[in-house]
Short mmCIF file of C-alpha atoms in Angstrom, two decimals:
data_model
loop_
_atom_site.label_atom_id
_atom_site.label_comp_id
_atom_site.label_asym_id
_atom_site.label_seq_id
_atom_site.Cartn_x
_atom_site.Cartn_y
_atom_site.Cartn_z
CA GLY A 1 103.81 55.85 77.23
CA ALA A 2 104.03 57.89 74.00
CA PHE A 3 107.87 57.42 73.84
CA VAL A 4 107.54 53.58 74.26
CA PHE A 5 104.84 53.51 71.54
CA ASP A 6 106.97 55.56 69.17
CA LEU A 7 109.95 53.32 69.80
CA ALA A 8 108.01 50.17 69.23
CA LEU A 9 106.54 51.59 66.04
CA ALA A 10 110.00 52.48 64.82
CA VAL A 11 111.20 48.90 65.47
CA VAL A 12 108.22 47.42 63.55
CA ARG A 13 108.89 49.71 60.65
CA GLN A 14 112.54 48.80 60.56
CA VAL A 15 111.70 45.05 60.62
CA ARG A 16 109.19 45.47 57.84
CA ARG A 17 111.75 47.46 55.82
CA GLN A 18 114.27 44.64 56.33
CA GLU A 19 111.75 42.14 55.00
CA GLU A 20 111.01 44.24 51.94
CA LEU A 21 114.71 44.70 51.18
CA LEU A 22 115.35 40.97 51.52
CA ARG A 23 112.44 40.08 49.27
CA TRP A 24 113.50 42.68 46.72
CA HIS A 25 117.01 41.21 46.82
CA LEU A 26 115.69 37.72 46.12
CA THR A 27 113.46 38.94 43.37
CA TYR A 28 116.07 40.95 41.54
CA ALA A 29 118.60 38.15 41.93
CA MET A 30 116.17 35.69 40.36
CA LEU A 31 115.31 38.14 37.55
CA GLY A 32 119.00 38.86 36.96
CA LEU A 33 119.79 35.13 36.69
CA MET A 34 116.95 34.60 34.25
CA TRP A 35 118.03 37.43 31.96
CA TRP A 36 121.58 36.23 32.14
CA GLN A 37 120.52 32.69 31.10
CA TYR A 38 118.40 34.11 28.32
CA GLY A 39 121.17 36.38 26.97
CA HIS A 40 123.74 33.55 27.18
CA GLN A 41 121.47 31.14 25.25
CA GLN A 42 120.56 33.75 22.66
CA ALA A 43 124.22 34.64 22.13
CA SER A 44 124.94 30.96 21.49
CA GLY A 45 122.41 30.94 18.56
CA ALA A 46 119.40 29.52 20.39
CA GLU A 47 116.15 31.26 19.64
CA LEU A 48 114.10 31.17 22.83
CA PRO A 49 110.88 33.06 23.35
CA VAL A 50 110.65 35.43 26.37
CA PRO A 51 107.88 34.17 28.67
CA ARG A 52 104.87 36.53 28.96
CA SER A 53 104.45 35.98 32.69
CA PHE A 54 105.79 33.77 35.43
CA SER A 55 105.53 33.50 39.25
CA LEU A 56 108.34 33.52 41.75
CA GLN A 57 107.98 31.12 44.65
CA LEU A 58 109.67 32.68 47.68
CA PRO A 59 109.35 31.48 51.25
CA SER A 60 107.36 33.47 53.85
CA LEU A 61 109.77 35.28 56.23
CA SER A 62 109.00 35.48 59.89
CA PHE A 63 111.15 37.94 61.95
CA HIS A 64 111.49 37.22 65.70
CA MET A 65 112.48 40.07 67.96
CA GLU A 66 112.06 38.07 71.17
CA HIS A 67 115.39 36.26 70.68
CA CYS A 68 118.61 38.19 71.26
CA CYS A 69 121.38 38.83 70.45
CA ARG A 70 124.27 36.91 68.82
CA PRO A 71 123.00 34.61 66.06
CA ALA A 72 124.50 31.42 67.56
CA MET A 73 122.99 32.18 70.94
CA VAL A 74 119.62 32.84 69.25
CA LEU A 75 119.66 29.35 67.80
CA ALA A 76 120.50 27.90 71.24
CA GLN A 77 117.50 29.73 72.70
CA VAL A 78 115.24 28.47 69.83
CA ALA A 79 116.50 24.95 70.35
CA ARG A 80 115.89 25.15 74.08
CA ASP A 81 112.39 26.54 73.63
CA SER A 82 111.39 23.89 71.04
CA SER A 83 112.38 21.04 73.42
CA PRO A 84 113.63 18.54 70.94
CA ALA A 85 114.96 15.10 71.84
CA GLY A 86 118.50 16.29 71.05
CA VAL A 87 120.47 19.05 69.32
CA VAL A 88 123.06 18.18 66.59
CA VAL A 89 125.59 20.42 64.88
CA GLY A 90 125.98 19.25 61.31
CA ARG A 91 129.66 19.89 60.51
CA GLY A 92 129.95 18.31 57.08
CA GLU A 93 132.60 20.29 55.14
CA CYS A 94 132.16 23.27 57.47
CA SER A 95 132.72 23.54 61.17
CA SER A 96 132.44 26.32 63.78
CA VAL A 97 133.95 25.93 67.21
CA ASP A 98 132.41 29.25 68.27
CA LEU A 99 128.93 28.00 67.28
CA GLU A 100 129.31 24.75 69.14
CA ALA A 101 130.69 26.47 72.30
CA GLN A 102 127.79 28.94 72.35
CA LEU A 103 125.22 26.19 71.91
CA ALA A 104 126.82 24.20 74.73
CA THR A 105 126.89 27.30 77.03
CA VAL A 106 123.25 28.29 76.52
CA LEU A 107 121.86 24.71 76.58
CA ASP A 108 123.96 24.02 79.70
CA GLY A 109 123.18 20.36 79.75
CA ARG A 110 119.39 20.87 79.49
CA LEU A 111 119.39 19.11 76.11
CA PRO A 112 121.80 16.48 74.68
CA LEU A 113 124.19 18.18 72.23
CA PHE A 114 126.06 16.31 69.58
CA ALA A 115 128.28 17.06 66.57
CA ALA A 116 128.08 14.89 63.44
CA ASP A 117 130.37 14.87 60.33
CA PHE A 118 127.50 13.98 58.07
CA VAL A 119 129.09 13.71 54.62
CA GLY A 120 127.53 11.03 52.44
CA ASP A 121 129.05 7.76 53.74
CA ASN A 122 128.71 8.66 57.41
CA VAL A 123 125.25 7.13 57.57
CA LEU A 124 125.98 3.78 59.09
CA GLY A 125 123.36 1.48 57.76
CA THR A 126 119.99 0.69 59.37
CA ASP A 127 118.64 -1.11 62.31
CA GLU A 128 116.08 -4.00 62.38
CA GLU A 129 113.27 -1.63 61.51
CA GLY A 130 115.13 0.04 58.67
CA ALA A 131 115.90 3.30 60.53
CA LEU A 132 119.14 5.11 59.54
CA ARG A 133 121.92 5.72 62.04
CA VAL A 134 124.50 8.59 61.99
CA LEU A 135 127.85 8.70 63.81
CA ALA A 136 127.99 11.61 66.30
CA TRP A 137 130.15 12.95 69.19
CA HIS A 138 128.69 14.24 72.44
CA LEU A 139 129.58 17.89 73.22
CA GLY A 140 129.73 19.47 76.66
CA LEU A 141 131.51 21.97 78.85
CA ASP A 142 134.36 21.43 81.30
CA LYS A 143 135.19 24.48 83.37
CA GLY A 144 133.74 26.70 80.63
CA ARG A 145 135.56 25.05 77.81
CA LEU A 146 134.05 22.99 75.01
CA VAL A 147 134.90 19.33 75.15
CA GLN A 148 134.05 16.47 72.75
CA GLY A 149 133.52 12.88 73.82
CA SER A 150 136.36 10.50 73.11
CA GLU A 151 134.18 7.91 71.41
CA PRO A 152 131.30 8.59 68.97
CA GLY A 153 127.93 7.00 69.24
CA LEU A 154 125.07 6.22 66.89
CA LEU A 155 122.06 8.41 66.68
CA ALA A 156 118.60 7.64 65.14
CA ALA A 157 116.32 10.28 63.72
CA ASP A 158 114.18 10.13 66.87
CA ASP A 159 117.24 11.09 68.92
CA VAL A 160 117.47 14.37 67.03
CA GLY A 161 114.90 17.15 66.72
CA PHE A 162 117.02 20.15 65.99
CA VAL A 163 119.94 20.27 63.53
CA VAL A 164 122.22 23.38 63.29
CA LEU A 165 124.23 23.57 60.08
CA ALA A 166 127.64 25.16 60.36
CA CYS A 167 128.01 26.48 56.78
CA GLY A 168 127.18 30.20 56.76
CA GLY A 169 128.62 31.35 60.09
CA ASP A 170 131.50 33.70 60.72
CA ASP A 171 133.96 30.88 60.81
CA THR A 172 133.24 30.20 57.11
CA GLU A 173 133.87 33.70 55.72
CA GLY A 174 136.45 32.40 53.27
CA LEU A 175 133.86 30.47 51.27
CA SER A 176 132.47 31.85 48.04
CA ALA A 177 128.75 32.32 47.54
CA ILE A 178 128.53 29.26 45.23
CA SER A 179 130.53 27.13 47.69
CA ARG A 180 128.19 28.09 50.54
CA PHE A 181 125.20 27.32 48.39
CA GLU A 182 126.47 23.91 47.20
CA ARG A 183 127.60 22.77 50.61
CA LEU A 184 124.45 23.96 52.35
CA VAL A 185 122.16 22.33 49.81
CA ALA A 186 124.04 19.06 50.13
CA GLN A 187 123.84 19.19 53.94
CA MET A 188 120.16 20.00 53.99
CA GLU A 189 119.28 17.20 51.55
CA GLN A 190 121.27 14.71 53.56
CA TRP A 191 119.85 15.66 56.90
CA ASN A 192 116.31 15.71 55.45
CA SER A 193 116.72 12.19 54.19
CA PHE A 194 117.91 11.10 57.64
CA LEU A 195 115.31 12.98 59.68
CA ARG A 196 112.42 11.81 57.63
CA GLY A 197 112.83 8.49 59.39
CA GLY A 198 111.67 9.94 62.70
CA GLU A 199 108.12 10.02 63.97
CA GLN A 200 108.05 13.82 64.46
CA SER A 201 108.99 16.70 62.24
CA ALA A 202 112.39 18.26 62.90
CA ILE A 203 113.91 21.73 62.66
CA LEU A 204 116.86 22.73 60.43
CA ALA A 205 118.74 25.86 61.45
CA GLY A 206 121.87 27.81 60.72
CA LEU A 207 123.64 31.15 60.31
CA GLY A 208 124.30 33.59 57.49
CA PHE A 209 120.74 34.41 56.27
CA ALA A 210 121.64 37.88 55.08
CA VAL A 211 121.86 39.83 51.78
CA ARG A 212 125.64 39.71 51.95
CA HIS A 213 125.56 35.92 51.81
CA PRO A 214 123.34 35.21 48.70
CA GLY A 215 124.42 31.58 48.60
CA VAL A 216 122.98 30.92 52.02
CA VAL A 217 119.81 32.87 51.27
CA GLU A 218 119.19 30.92 48.01
CA ALA A 219 119.96 27.52 49.61
CA VAL A 220 117.68 28.10 52.58
CA SER A 221 114.90 29.61 50.42
CA GLN A 222 114.93 26.59 48.05
CA ALA A 223 114.92 24.17 50.98
CA ALA A 224 112.01 25.93 52.69
CA MET A 225 109.93 25.48 49.52
CA LEU A 226 111.04 21.96 48.62
CA LEU A 227 111.67 20.35 52.03
CA GLY A 228 110.00 22.54 54.55
CA ASP A 229 106.66 24.25 55.13
CA GLY A 230 107.41 27.31 53.03
CA GLN A 231 108.38 29.49 55.95
CA VAL A 232 111.84 30.72 57.19
CA SER A 233 112.22 32.27 60.66
CA VAL A 234 114.91 34.87 61.07
CA ALA A 235 116.36 36.49 64.21
CA GLY A 236 119.54 37.95 65.62
CA GLY A 237 120.59 39.41 62.29
CA THR A 238 121.56 36.24 60.41
CA ALA A 239 120.14 33.25 62.38
CA TRP A 240 117.53 31.23 60.50
CA TRP A 241 115.41 28.08 61.13
CA MET A 242 112.65 26.15 59.49
CA ARG A 243 110.55 23.15 60.17
CA LEU A 244 110.85 20.19 57.79
CA ARG A 245 107.89 18.27 56.52
CA GLY A 246 107.18 15.02 58.26
CA GLY A 247 108.21 11.77 56.73
#
């Protein structure tokens, strides 16, 4: 009993330490950016006063130890537990075959799984009630291998409750921090506009929420404050998800 208690206490301390380190990283990154902007503008001849005080708006972080172990499989478990109408992988300018395959494996047909190349013009108008439609391909498994439907279909917001964004995973290691940030922000804004047409709030999720990927951390943090409920859930090392505000 004492050994189990000590082990549990050590895990809790480690999680709290991770939360502190991540918050410190965000805070120092924000302060560093502000001082860089101030120095740059001062060097250009602009006389700007230093603010006496200011507040940093950071999302609340919720660490989940019940989900294990690989980040992509964590997101599949979260999607399965939340029981959405359907799960969509938002490819955009990023894609991850490994992510899609693991989602298909864990979901195992229990939830519809799709992939959508949602990049600007891929929203195909509206129906009679003004609801947006997006072009998407059905994903599944055939003898353990990921297969994609031959013909795409049209999805409405109510057909989707859980969207996994590919930018940030291991398959996108070649991207710079600013590229990850810009692509992820664009994806989240597009999907938020689409999902707001549904009757229920939806969940945005992805990979790469770690100090070594500051572009992902910044994009997700901004979205949580501007589009979501101010909270980011983290598990499996780099997996993240957040609930969007209702339309």
